[in-house]
Coordinates of C-alpha atoms in Angstrom, one line a residue:
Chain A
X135 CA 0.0 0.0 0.0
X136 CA 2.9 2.3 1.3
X137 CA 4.6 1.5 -2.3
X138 CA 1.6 2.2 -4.2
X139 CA 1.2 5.7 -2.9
X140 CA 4.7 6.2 -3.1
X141 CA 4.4 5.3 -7.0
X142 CA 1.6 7.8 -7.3
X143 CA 3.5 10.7 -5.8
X144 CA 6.5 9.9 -7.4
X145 CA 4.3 10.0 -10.9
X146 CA 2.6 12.9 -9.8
X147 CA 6.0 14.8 -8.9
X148 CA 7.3 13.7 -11.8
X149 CA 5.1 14.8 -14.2
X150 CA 4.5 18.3 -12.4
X151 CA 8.3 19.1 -12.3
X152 CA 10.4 16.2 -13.3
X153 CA 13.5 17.7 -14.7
X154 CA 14.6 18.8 -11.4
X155 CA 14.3 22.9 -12.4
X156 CA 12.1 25.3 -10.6
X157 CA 9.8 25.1 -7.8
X158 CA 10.4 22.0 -6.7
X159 CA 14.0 22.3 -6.8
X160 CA 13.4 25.7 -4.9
X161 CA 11.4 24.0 -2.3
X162 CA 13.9 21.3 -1.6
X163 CA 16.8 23.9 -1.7
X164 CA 14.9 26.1 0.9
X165 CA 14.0 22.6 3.4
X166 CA 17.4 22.1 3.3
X167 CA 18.5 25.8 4.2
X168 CA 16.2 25.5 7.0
X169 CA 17.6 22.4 8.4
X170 CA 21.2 24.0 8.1
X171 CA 19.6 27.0 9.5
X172 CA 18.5 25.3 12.5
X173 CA 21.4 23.6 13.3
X174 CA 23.4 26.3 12.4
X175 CA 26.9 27.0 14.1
X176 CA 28.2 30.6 13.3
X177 CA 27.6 34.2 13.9
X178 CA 24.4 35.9 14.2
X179 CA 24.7 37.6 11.5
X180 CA 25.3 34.9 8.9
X181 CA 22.3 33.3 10.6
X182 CA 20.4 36.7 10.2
X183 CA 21.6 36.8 6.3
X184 CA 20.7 32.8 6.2
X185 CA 16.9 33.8 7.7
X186 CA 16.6 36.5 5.1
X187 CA 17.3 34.2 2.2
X188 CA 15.2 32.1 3.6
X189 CA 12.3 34.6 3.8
X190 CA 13.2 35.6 0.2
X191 CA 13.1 31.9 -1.2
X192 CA 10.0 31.3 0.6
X193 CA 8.2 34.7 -1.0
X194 CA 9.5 33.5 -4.3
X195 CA 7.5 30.0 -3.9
X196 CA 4.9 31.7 -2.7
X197 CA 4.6 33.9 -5.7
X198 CA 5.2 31.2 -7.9
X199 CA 2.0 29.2 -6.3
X200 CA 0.1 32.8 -6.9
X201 CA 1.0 32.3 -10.1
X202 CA -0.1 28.9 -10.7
X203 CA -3.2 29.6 -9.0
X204 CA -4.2 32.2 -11.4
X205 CA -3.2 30.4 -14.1
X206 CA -5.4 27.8 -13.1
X207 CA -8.1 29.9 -12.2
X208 CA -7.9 31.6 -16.0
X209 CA -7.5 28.0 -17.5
X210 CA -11.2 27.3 -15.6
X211 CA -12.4 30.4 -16.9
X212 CA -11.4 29.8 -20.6
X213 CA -12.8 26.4 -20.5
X214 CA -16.4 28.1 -19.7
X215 CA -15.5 30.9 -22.3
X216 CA -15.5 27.7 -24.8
X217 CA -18.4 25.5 -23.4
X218 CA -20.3 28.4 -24.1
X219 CA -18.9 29.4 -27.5
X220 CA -19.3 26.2 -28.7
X221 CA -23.3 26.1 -27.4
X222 CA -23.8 29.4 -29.2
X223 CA -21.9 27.7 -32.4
X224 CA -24.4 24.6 -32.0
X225 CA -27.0 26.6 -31.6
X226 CA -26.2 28.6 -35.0
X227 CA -25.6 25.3 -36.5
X228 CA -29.0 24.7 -35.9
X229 CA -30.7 27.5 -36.3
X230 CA -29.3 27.8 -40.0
X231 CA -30.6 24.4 -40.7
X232 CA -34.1 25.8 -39.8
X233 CA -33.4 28.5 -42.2
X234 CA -32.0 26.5 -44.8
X235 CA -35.3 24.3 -44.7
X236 CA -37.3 27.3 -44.5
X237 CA -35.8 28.8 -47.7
X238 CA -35.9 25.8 -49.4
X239 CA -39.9 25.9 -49.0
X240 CA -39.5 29.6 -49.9
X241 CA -37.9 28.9 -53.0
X242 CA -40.6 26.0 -53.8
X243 CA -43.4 28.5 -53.1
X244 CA -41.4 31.4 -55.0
X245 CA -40.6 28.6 -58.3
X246 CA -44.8 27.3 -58.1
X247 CA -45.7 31.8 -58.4
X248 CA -42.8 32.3 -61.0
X249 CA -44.7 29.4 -62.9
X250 CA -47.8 30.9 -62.5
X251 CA -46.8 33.9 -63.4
X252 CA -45.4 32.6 -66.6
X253 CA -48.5 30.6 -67.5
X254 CA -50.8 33.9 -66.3
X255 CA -48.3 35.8 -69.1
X256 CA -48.5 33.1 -72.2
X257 CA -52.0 33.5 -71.7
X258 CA -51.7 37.2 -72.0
X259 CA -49.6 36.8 -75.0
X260 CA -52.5 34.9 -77.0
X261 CA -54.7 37.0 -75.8
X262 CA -53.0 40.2 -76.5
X263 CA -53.2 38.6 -80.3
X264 CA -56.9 39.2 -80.0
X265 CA -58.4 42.7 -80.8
X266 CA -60.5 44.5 -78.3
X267 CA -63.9 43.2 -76.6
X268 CA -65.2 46.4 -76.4
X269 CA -64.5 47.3 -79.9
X270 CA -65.6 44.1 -81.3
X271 CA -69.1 44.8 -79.0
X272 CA -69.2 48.3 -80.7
X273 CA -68.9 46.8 -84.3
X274 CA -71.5 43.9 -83.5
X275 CA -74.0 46.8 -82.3
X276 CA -73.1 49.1 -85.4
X277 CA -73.6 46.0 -87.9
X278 CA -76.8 44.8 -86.1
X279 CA -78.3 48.4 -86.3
X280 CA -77.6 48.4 -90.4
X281 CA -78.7 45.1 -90.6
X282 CA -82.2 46.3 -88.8
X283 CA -81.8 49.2 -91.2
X284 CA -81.9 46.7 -94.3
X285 CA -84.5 45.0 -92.8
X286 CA -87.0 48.1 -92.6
X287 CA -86.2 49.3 -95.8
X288 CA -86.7 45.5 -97.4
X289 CA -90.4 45.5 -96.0
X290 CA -90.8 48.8 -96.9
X291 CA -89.8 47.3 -100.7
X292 CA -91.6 44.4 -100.4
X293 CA -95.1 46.2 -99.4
X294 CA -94.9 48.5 -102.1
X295 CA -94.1 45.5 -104.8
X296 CA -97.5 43.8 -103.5
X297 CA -99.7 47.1 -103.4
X298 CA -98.1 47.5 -107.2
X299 CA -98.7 44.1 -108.2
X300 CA -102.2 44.3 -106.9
X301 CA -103.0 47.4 -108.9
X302 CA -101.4 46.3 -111.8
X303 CA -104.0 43.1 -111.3
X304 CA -106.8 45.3 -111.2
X305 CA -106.4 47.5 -113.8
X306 CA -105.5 44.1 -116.4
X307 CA -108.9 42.6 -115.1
X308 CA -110.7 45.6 -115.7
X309 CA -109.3 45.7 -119.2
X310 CA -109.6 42.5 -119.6
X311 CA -113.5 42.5 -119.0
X312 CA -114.4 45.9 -121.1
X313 CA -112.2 43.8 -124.1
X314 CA -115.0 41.0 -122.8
X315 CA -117.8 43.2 -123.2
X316 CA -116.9 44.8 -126.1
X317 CA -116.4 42.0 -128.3
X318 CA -119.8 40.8 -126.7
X319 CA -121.8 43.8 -128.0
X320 CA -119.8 44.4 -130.8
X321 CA -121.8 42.2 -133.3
X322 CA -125.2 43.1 -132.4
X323 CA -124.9 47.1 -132.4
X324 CA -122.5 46.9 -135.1
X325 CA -125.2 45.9 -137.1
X326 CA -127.9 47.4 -135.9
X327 CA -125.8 50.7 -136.5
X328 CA -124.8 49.6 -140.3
X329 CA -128.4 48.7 -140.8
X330 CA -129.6 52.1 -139.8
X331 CA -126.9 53.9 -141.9
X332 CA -127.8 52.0 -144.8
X333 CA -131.5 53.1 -144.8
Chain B
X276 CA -20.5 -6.9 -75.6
X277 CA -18.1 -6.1 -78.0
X278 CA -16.7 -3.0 -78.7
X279 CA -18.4 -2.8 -82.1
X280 CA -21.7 -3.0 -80.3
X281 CA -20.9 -0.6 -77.5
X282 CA -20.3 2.0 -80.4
X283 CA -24.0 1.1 -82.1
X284 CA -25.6 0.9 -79.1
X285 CA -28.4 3.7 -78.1
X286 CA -30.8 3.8 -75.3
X287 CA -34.0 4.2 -76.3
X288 CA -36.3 4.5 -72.8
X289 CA -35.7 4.9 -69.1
X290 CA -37.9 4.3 -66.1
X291 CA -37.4 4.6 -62.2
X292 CA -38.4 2.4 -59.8
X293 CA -41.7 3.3 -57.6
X294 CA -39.4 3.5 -54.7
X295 CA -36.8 5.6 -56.2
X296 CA -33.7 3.6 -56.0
X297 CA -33.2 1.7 -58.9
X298 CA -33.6 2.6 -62.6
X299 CA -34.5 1.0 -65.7
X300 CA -32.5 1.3 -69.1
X301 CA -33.3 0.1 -72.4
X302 CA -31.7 -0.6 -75.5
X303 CA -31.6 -1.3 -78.5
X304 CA -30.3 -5.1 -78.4
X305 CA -33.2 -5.3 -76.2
X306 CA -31.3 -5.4 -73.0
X307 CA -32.5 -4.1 -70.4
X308 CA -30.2 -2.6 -67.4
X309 CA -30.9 -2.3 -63.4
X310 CA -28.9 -0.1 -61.8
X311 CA -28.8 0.3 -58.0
X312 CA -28.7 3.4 -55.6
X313 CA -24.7 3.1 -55.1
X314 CA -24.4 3.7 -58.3
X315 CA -26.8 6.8 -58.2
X316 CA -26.7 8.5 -55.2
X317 CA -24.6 12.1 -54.7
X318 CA -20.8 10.9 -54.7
X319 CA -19.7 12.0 -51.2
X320 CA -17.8 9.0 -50.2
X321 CA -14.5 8.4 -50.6
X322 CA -14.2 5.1 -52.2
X323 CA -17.5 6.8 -54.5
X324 CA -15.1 9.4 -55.5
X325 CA -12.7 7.5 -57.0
X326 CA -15.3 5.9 -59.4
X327 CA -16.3 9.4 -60.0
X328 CA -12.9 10.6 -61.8
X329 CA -13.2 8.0 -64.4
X330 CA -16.4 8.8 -65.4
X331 CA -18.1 5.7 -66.3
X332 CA -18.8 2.8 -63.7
X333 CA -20.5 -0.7 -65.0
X334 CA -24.2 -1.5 -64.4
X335 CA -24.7 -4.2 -62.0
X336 CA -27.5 -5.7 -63.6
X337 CA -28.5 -6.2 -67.0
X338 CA -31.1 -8.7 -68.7
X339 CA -32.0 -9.4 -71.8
X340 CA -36.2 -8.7 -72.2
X341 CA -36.4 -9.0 -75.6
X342 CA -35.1 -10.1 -79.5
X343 CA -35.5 -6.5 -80.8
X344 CA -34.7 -3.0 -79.5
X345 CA -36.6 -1.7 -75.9
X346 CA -38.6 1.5 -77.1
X347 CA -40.3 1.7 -74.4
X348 CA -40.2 1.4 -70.2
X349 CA -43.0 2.0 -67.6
X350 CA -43.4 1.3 -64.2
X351 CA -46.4 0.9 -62.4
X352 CA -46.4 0.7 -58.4
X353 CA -45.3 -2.9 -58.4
X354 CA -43.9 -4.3 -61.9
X355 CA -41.7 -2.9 -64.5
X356 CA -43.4 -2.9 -68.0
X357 CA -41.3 -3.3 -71.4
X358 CA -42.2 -3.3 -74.9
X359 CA -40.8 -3.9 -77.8
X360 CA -41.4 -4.8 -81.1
X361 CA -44.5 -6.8 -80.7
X362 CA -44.6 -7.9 -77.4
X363 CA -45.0 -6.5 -73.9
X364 CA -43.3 -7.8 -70.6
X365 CA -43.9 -7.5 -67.3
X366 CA -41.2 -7.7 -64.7
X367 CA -41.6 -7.6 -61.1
X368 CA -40.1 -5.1 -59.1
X369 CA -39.8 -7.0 -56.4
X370 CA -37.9 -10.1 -57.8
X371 CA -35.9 -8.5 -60.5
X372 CA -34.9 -11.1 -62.6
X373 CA -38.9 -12.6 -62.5
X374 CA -40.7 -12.1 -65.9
X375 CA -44.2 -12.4 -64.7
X376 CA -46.4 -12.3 -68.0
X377 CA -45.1 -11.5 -71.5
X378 CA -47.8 -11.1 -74.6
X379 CA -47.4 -11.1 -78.0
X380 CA -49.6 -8.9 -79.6
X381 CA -50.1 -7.9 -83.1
X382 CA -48.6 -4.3 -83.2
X383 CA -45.4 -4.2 -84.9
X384 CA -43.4 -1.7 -83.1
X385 CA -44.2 -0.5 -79.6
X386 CA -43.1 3.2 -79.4
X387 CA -45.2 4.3 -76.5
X388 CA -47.0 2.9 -73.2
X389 CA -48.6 4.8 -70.1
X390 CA -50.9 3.6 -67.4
X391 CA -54.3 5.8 -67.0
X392 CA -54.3 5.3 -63.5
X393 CA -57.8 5.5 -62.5
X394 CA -59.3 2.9 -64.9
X395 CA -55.7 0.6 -64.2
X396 CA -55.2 -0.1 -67.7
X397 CA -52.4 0.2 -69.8
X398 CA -52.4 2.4 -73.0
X399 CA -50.4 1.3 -75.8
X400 CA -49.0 3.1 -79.2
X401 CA -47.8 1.3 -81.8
X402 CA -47.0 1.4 -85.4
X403 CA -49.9 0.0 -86.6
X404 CA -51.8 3.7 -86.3
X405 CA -53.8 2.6 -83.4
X406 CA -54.0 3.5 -79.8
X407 CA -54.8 -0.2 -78.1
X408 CA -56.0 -0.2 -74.3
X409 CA -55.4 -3.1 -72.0
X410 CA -56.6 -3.9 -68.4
X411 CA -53.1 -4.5 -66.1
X412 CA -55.5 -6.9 -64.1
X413 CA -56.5 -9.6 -66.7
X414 CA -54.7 -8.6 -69.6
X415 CA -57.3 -8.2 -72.3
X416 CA -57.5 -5.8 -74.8
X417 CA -60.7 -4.0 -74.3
X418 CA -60.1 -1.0 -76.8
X419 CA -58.6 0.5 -79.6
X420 CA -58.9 4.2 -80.4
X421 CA -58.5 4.7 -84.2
X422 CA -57.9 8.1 -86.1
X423 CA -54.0 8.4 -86.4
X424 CA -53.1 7.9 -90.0
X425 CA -49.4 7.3 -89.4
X426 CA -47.9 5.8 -86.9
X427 CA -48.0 6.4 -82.7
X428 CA -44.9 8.4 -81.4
X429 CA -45.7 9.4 -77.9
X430 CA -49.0 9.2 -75.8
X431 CA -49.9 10.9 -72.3
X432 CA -52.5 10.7 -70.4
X433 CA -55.0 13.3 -68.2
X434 CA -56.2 11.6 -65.4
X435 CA -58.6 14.9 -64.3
X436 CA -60.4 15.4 -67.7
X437 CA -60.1 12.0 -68.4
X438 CA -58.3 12.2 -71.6
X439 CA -55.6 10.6 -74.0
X440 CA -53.3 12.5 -76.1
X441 CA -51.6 10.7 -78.7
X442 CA -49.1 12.0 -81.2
X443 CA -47.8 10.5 -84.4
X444 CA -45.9 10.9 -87.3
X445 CA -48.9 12.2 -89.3
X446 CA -48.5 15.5 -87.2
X447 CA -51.8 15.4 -85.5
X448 CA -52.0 15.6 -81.6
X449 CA -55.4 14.0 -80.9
X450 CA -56.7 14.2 -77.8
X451 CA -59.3 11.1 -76.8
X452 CA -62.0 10.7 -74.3
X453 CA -61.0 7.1 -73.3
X454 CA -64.5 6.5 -72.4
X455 CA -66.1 6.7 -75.1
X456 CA -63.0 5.8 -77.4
X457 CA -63.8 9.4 -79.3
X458 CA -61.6 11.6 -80.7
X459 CA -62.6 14.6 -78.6
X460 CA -59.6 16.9 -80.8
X461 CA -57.1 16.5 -83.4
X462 CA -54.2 19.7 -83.3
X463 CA -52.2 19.6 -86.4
X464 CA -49.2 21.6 -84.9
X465 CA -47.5 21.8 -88.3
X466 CA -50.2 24.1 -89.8
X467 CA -49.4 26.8 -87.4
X468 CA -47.1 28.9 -88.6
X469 CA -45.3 30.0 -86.0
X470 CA -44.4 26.7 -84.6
X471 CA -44.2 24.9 -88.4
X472 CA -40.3 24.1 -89.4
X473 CA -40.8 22.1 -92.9
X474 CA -37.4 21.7 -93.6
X475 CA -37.4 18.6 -90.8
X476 CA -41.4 17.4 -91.3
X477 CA -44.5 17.0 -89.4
X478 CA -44.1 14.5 -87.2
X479 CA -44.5 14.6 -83.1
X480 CA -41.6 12.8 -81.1
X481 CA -42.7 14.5 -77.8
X482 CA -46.0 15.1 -75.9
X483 CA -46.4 15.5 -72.5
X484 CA -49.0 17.7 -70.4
X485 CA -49.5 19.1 -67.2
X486 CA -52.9 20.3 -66.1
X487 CA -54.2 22.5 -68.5
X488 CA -50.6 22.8 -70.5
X489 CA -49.5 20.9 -73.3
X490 CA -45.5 20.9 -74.5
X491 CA -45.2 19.3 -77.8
X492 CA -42.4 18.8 -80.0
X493 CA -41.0 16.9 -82.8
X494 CA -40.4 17.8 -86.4
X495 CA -42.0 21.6 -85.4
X496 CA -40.2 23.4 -82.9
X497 CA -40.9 22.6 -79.0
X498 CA -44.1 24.6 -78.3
X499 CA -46.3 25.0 -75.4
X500 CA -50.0 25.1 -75.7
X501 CA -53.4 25.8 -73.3
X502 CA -55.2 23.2 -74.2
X503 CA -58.2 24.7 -73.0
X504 CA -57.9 27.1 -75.4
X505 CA -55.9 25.0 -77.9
X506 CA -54.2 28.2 -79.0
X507 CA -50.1 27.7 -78.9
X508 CA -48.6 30.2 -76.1
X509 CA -45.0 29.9 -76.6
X510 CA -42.8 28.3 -79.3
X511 CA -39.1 27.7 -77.8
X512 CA -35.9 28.1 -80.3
X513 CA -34.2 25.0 -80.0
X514 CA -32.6 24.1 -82.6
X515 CA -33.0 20.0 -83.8
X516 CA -35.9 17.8 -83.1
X517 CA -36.8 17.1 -79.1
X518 CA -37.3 13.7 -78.7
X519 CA -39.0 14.2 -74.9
X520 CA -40.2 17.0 -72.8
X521 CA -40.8 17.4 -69.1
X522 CA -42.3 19.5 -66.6
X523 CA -40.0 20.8 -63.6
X524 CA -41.3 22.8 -61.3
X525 CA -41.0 25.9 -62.9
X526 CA -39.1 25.0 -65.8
X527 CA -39.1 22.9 -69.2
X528 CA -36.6 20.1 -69.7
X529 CA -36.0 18.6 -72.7
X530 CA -33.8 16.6 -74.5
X531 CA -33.2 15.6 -78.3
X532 CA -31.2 16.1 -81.4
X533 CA -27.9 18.1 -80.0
X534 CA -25.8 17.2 -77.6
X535 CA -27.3 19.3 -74.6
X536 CA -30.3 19.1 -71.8
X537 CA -31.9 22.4 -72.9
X538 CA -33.4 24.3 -69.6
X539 CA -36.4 26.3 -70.7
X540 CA -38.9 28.6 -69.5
X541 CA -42.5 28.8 -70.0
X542 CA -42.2 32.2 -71.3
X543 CA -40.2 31.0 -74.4
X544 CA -36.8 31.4 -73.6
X545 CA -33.6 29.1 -72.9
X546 CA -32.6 29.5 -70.1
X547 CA -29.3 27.5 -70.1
X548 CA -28.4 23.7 -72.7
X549 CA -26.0 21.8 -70.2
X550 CA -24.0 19.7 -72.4
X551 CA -23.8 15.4 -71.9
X552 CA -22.3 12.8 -73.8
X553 CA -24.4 11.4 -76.0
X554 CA -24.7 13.4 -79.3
X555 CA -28.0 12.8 -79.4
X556 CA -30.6 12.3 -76.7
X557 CA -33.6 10.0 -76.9
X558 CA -35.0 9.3 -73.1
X559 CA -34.9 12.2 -70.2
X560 CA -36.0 10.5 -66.9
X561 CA -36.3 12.1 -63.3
X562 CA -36.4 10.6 -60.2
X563 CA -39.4 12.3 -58.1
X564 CA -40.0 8.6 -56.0
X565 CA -37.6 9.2 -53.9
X566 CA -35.9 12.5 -51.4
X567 CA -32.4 11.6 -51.4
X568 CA -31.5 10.5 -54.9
X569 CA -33.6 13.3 -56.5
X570 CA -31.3 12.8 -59.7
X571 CA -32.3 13.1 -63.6
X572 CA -30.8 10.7 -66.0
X573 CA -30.8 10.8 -70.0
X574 CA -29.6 8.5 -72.3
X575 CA -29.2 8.7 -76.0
X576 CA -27.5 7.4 -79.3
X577 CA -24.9 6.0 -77.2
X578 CA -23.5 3.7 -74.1
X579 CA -23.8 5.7 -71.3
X580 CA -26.4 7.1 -69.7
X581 CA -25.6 10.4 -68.0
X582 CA -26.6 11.5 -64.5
X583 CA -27.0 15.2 -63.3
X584 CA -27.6 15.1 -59.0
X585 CA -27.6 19.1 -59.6
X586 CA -29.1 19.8 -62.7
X587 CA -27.0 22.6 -63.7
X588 CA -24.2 19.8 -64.5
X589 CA -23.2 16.4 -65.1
X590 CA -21.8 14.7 -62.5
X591 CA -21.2 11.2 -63.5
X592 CA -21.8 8.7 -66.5
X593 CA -23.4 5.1 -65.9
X594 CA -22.2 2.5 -68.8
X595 CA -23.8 -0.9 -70.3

């Protein structure tokens, strides 16, 4: 068990400062000091000078842990920065799928009224070809009111052509029965005229 | 397949699959290829892309149907139907290689077939003039429309109006009540002036409608026409004869003499002729069955068929 944990701390310490530079060197260097330190044999002064080194090795691993502290609080910080980026990204992603479906249908709807459209115009096109209701209505009424016209003035003809051929019959009948009478007479007063002339 | 009849072979007719994912070919040694959605689908893989640079990938399936040339492929919801010169065969969908009923029949060449939905029979144009109809259930023949004094290019069918359009080689579109076995109209396109070309004929290679709109095409120029009005709306300048026509949501595809898809709109123009390798196109097929291999294929007066997953461009070439 004692091994096992030793494996892990050895593993750990290796792979947070294995080549022996830095802070870990700097701690070991400043346990070591202190142990000197305590059992230290010489003046006051060097002791003093020894203490203040001391101090000063212990402020720069303290500053060095500030540092990595920060560091670490950034690195958090970044990874949040991205989480949320890449939600807003997926998000987007999605989003423009919407809109890409949504202009596809747009451009279906927008292709079905184009083709309308052109349909509505071919039509248009034929019809163009053909003149004017109105004026086509206007020349129907004008021809219908010439035709009525003809009409009038046909009856008018027609009438007259009867009263004429009527007359006409009347007066040839007339004739017809003084030639009648005539001839009827003719022989007897004839005669009796001749008769009296030659007396 | 020798080289020799790679070079003279042409496709002649084309037909998806009611699910979408597999599409007919046929040709003219009567063979008729199955190709599978690998083979179709956008090229987005890796191992697909490789295929893609060479252009051309083998078909995975291909039968023989029939002795002469297949002019013509339609599929209903369940079976694949092919004709041919003289006889008609049904292959299931389902089983592939599974010819469930051929017929011989008596009309010499088969040009065109379509299924009037509501009635479930199967209208047939031929070469011998006539328009024959046949119920898909039993089989039998119960009419045939008569009035075509040449023969039977391409037929379509109203389902709404209840109505048959046939056009033939005389020039005459003739439009049929299939009830009454009637010719309701007869449109000779090539005594309009504006959409008459003499110099290549009379004769109608393509006909296809969409509610009240009719595109029709051949040896006059590609024209659209109101059929309620039967007055022609707009004549499109494409030069050579269009073998077939389609409606596109709001644009005309069609595909013939010249070695180009010609984009058109309804108002008369070209829009844009994306160009493909056949020099000349017979068969323009798009797959509406199915969302995610929304492709259009066209094959023509030579091996491959050519598939467009965008339509502004070919991507890739299928090969017999």
């Amino acid at each position: 068990m004692g091994a096992v944990t030793d494996d892990e701390v050895i593993r750990k310490r290796l792979l947070i400062d294995g080549d022996g530079a830095g802070d870990d060197r700097r701690i070991n260097v400043l346990l070591k000091s202190f142990t000197k330190w305590c059992n230290a044999t010489g003046s006051p002064e060097e002791g003093f000078t020894q203490y203040q080194r001391m101090l000063g090795t212990l402020a720069q691993c303290e500053f060095s842990m500030g540092k990595t502290l920060l560091v670490y609080d950034m690195n958090l910080r970044e990874m949040e920065n991205y989480e949320k980026i890449y939600t807003d990204i997926e998000q987007n992603i999605t989003s423009a799928h919407d809109k890409i479906s949504e202009c596809k249908k747009e451009i279906q709807r927008a292709k079905r009224i184009r083709k309308n459209r052109q349909e509505y115009d071919a039509l248009a096109k034929v019809i163009q070809q053909h003149p004017d209701r109105h004026e086509t209505l206007k020349q129907l009424e004008a021809l219908d009111k010439e035709l009525q016209q003809l009409s009038h003035i046909k009856e008018n003809v027609e009438d007259k052509l009867e009263l004429r051929k009527k007359q006409f019959h009347v007066l040839l009948s007339t004739i017809q029965e003084l030639q009648q009478t005539l001839e009827s007479k003719y022989d007897c007063s004839l005669c009796a005229l001749l008769w009296q002339d030659g007396l | 397949m020798g080289p020799v009849e790679h070079l003279h072979m042409s496709v002649f007719s084309q037909s998806f699959s009611p699910c979408g994912r597999f599409l007919a070919a046929g040709n003219n040694y009567g063979e008729i290829a199955i190709v599978t959605p690998v083979s179709l689908s956008a090229p987005l893989t890796p191992l697909v892309f490789l295929n893609f640079l060479y252009f051309s990938r083998s078909l995975v399936y291909s039968l023989s149907a029939h002795e002469g040339p297949v002019f013509s492929l339609f599929s209903t919801d369940t079976h694949l139907l092919s004709a041919g010169n003289g006889e008609i065969s049904a292959w299931s969908w389902a089983e592939l290689i599974k010819r469930v009923r051929p017929s011989s029949l008596e009309i010499p060449e088969i040009n065109a077939m379509t299924v009037n939905p509501t009635e479930n029979s199967l209208v047939i144009g031929g070469g011998d003039n006539n328009i024959h109809i046949m119920d898909l259930e039993s089989g039998v023949f119960k009419s045939v429309l008569q009035g075509h004094t040449d023969y039977i290019h391409c037929l379509s069918v109203r389902e709404r109006e209840g109505e048959i359009l046939s056009g033939g080689e005389d020039g005459a579109v003739r439009i049929w009540d299939y009830r009454t076995g009637q010719s309701v109209h007869c449109i000779e396109v090539y005594k309009y002036e504006e959409c008459a070309r003499p110099q290549y004929g009379k004769w109608i290679s393509c006909l296809t409608t969409e509610s009240d709109w009719m595109l029709c095409g051949g040896g006059p120029s590609l024209s659209l026409w109101h059929l309620r009005s039967m007055s022609p709306t707009s004549i499109f300048p494409l030069s050579g004869c269009q073998r077939q026509a389609n409606f596109y949501q709001d644009m005309i595809l069609s595909v013939g003499e010249g070695q180009c898809v010609s984009h058109c709109l309804l108002g008369g123009e070209v829009k844009a002729q994306i160009p493909c390798t056949p020099h000349s196109l017979n068969t323009l097929a798009l797959n509406l069955n199915s969302t995610d291999n929304r492709v259009l294929t066209v094959g023509g007066s030579s091996h491959q068929i050519d598939v467009f997953t965008n339509l502004s461009y070919r991507t890739f070439s299928l090969s017999f």
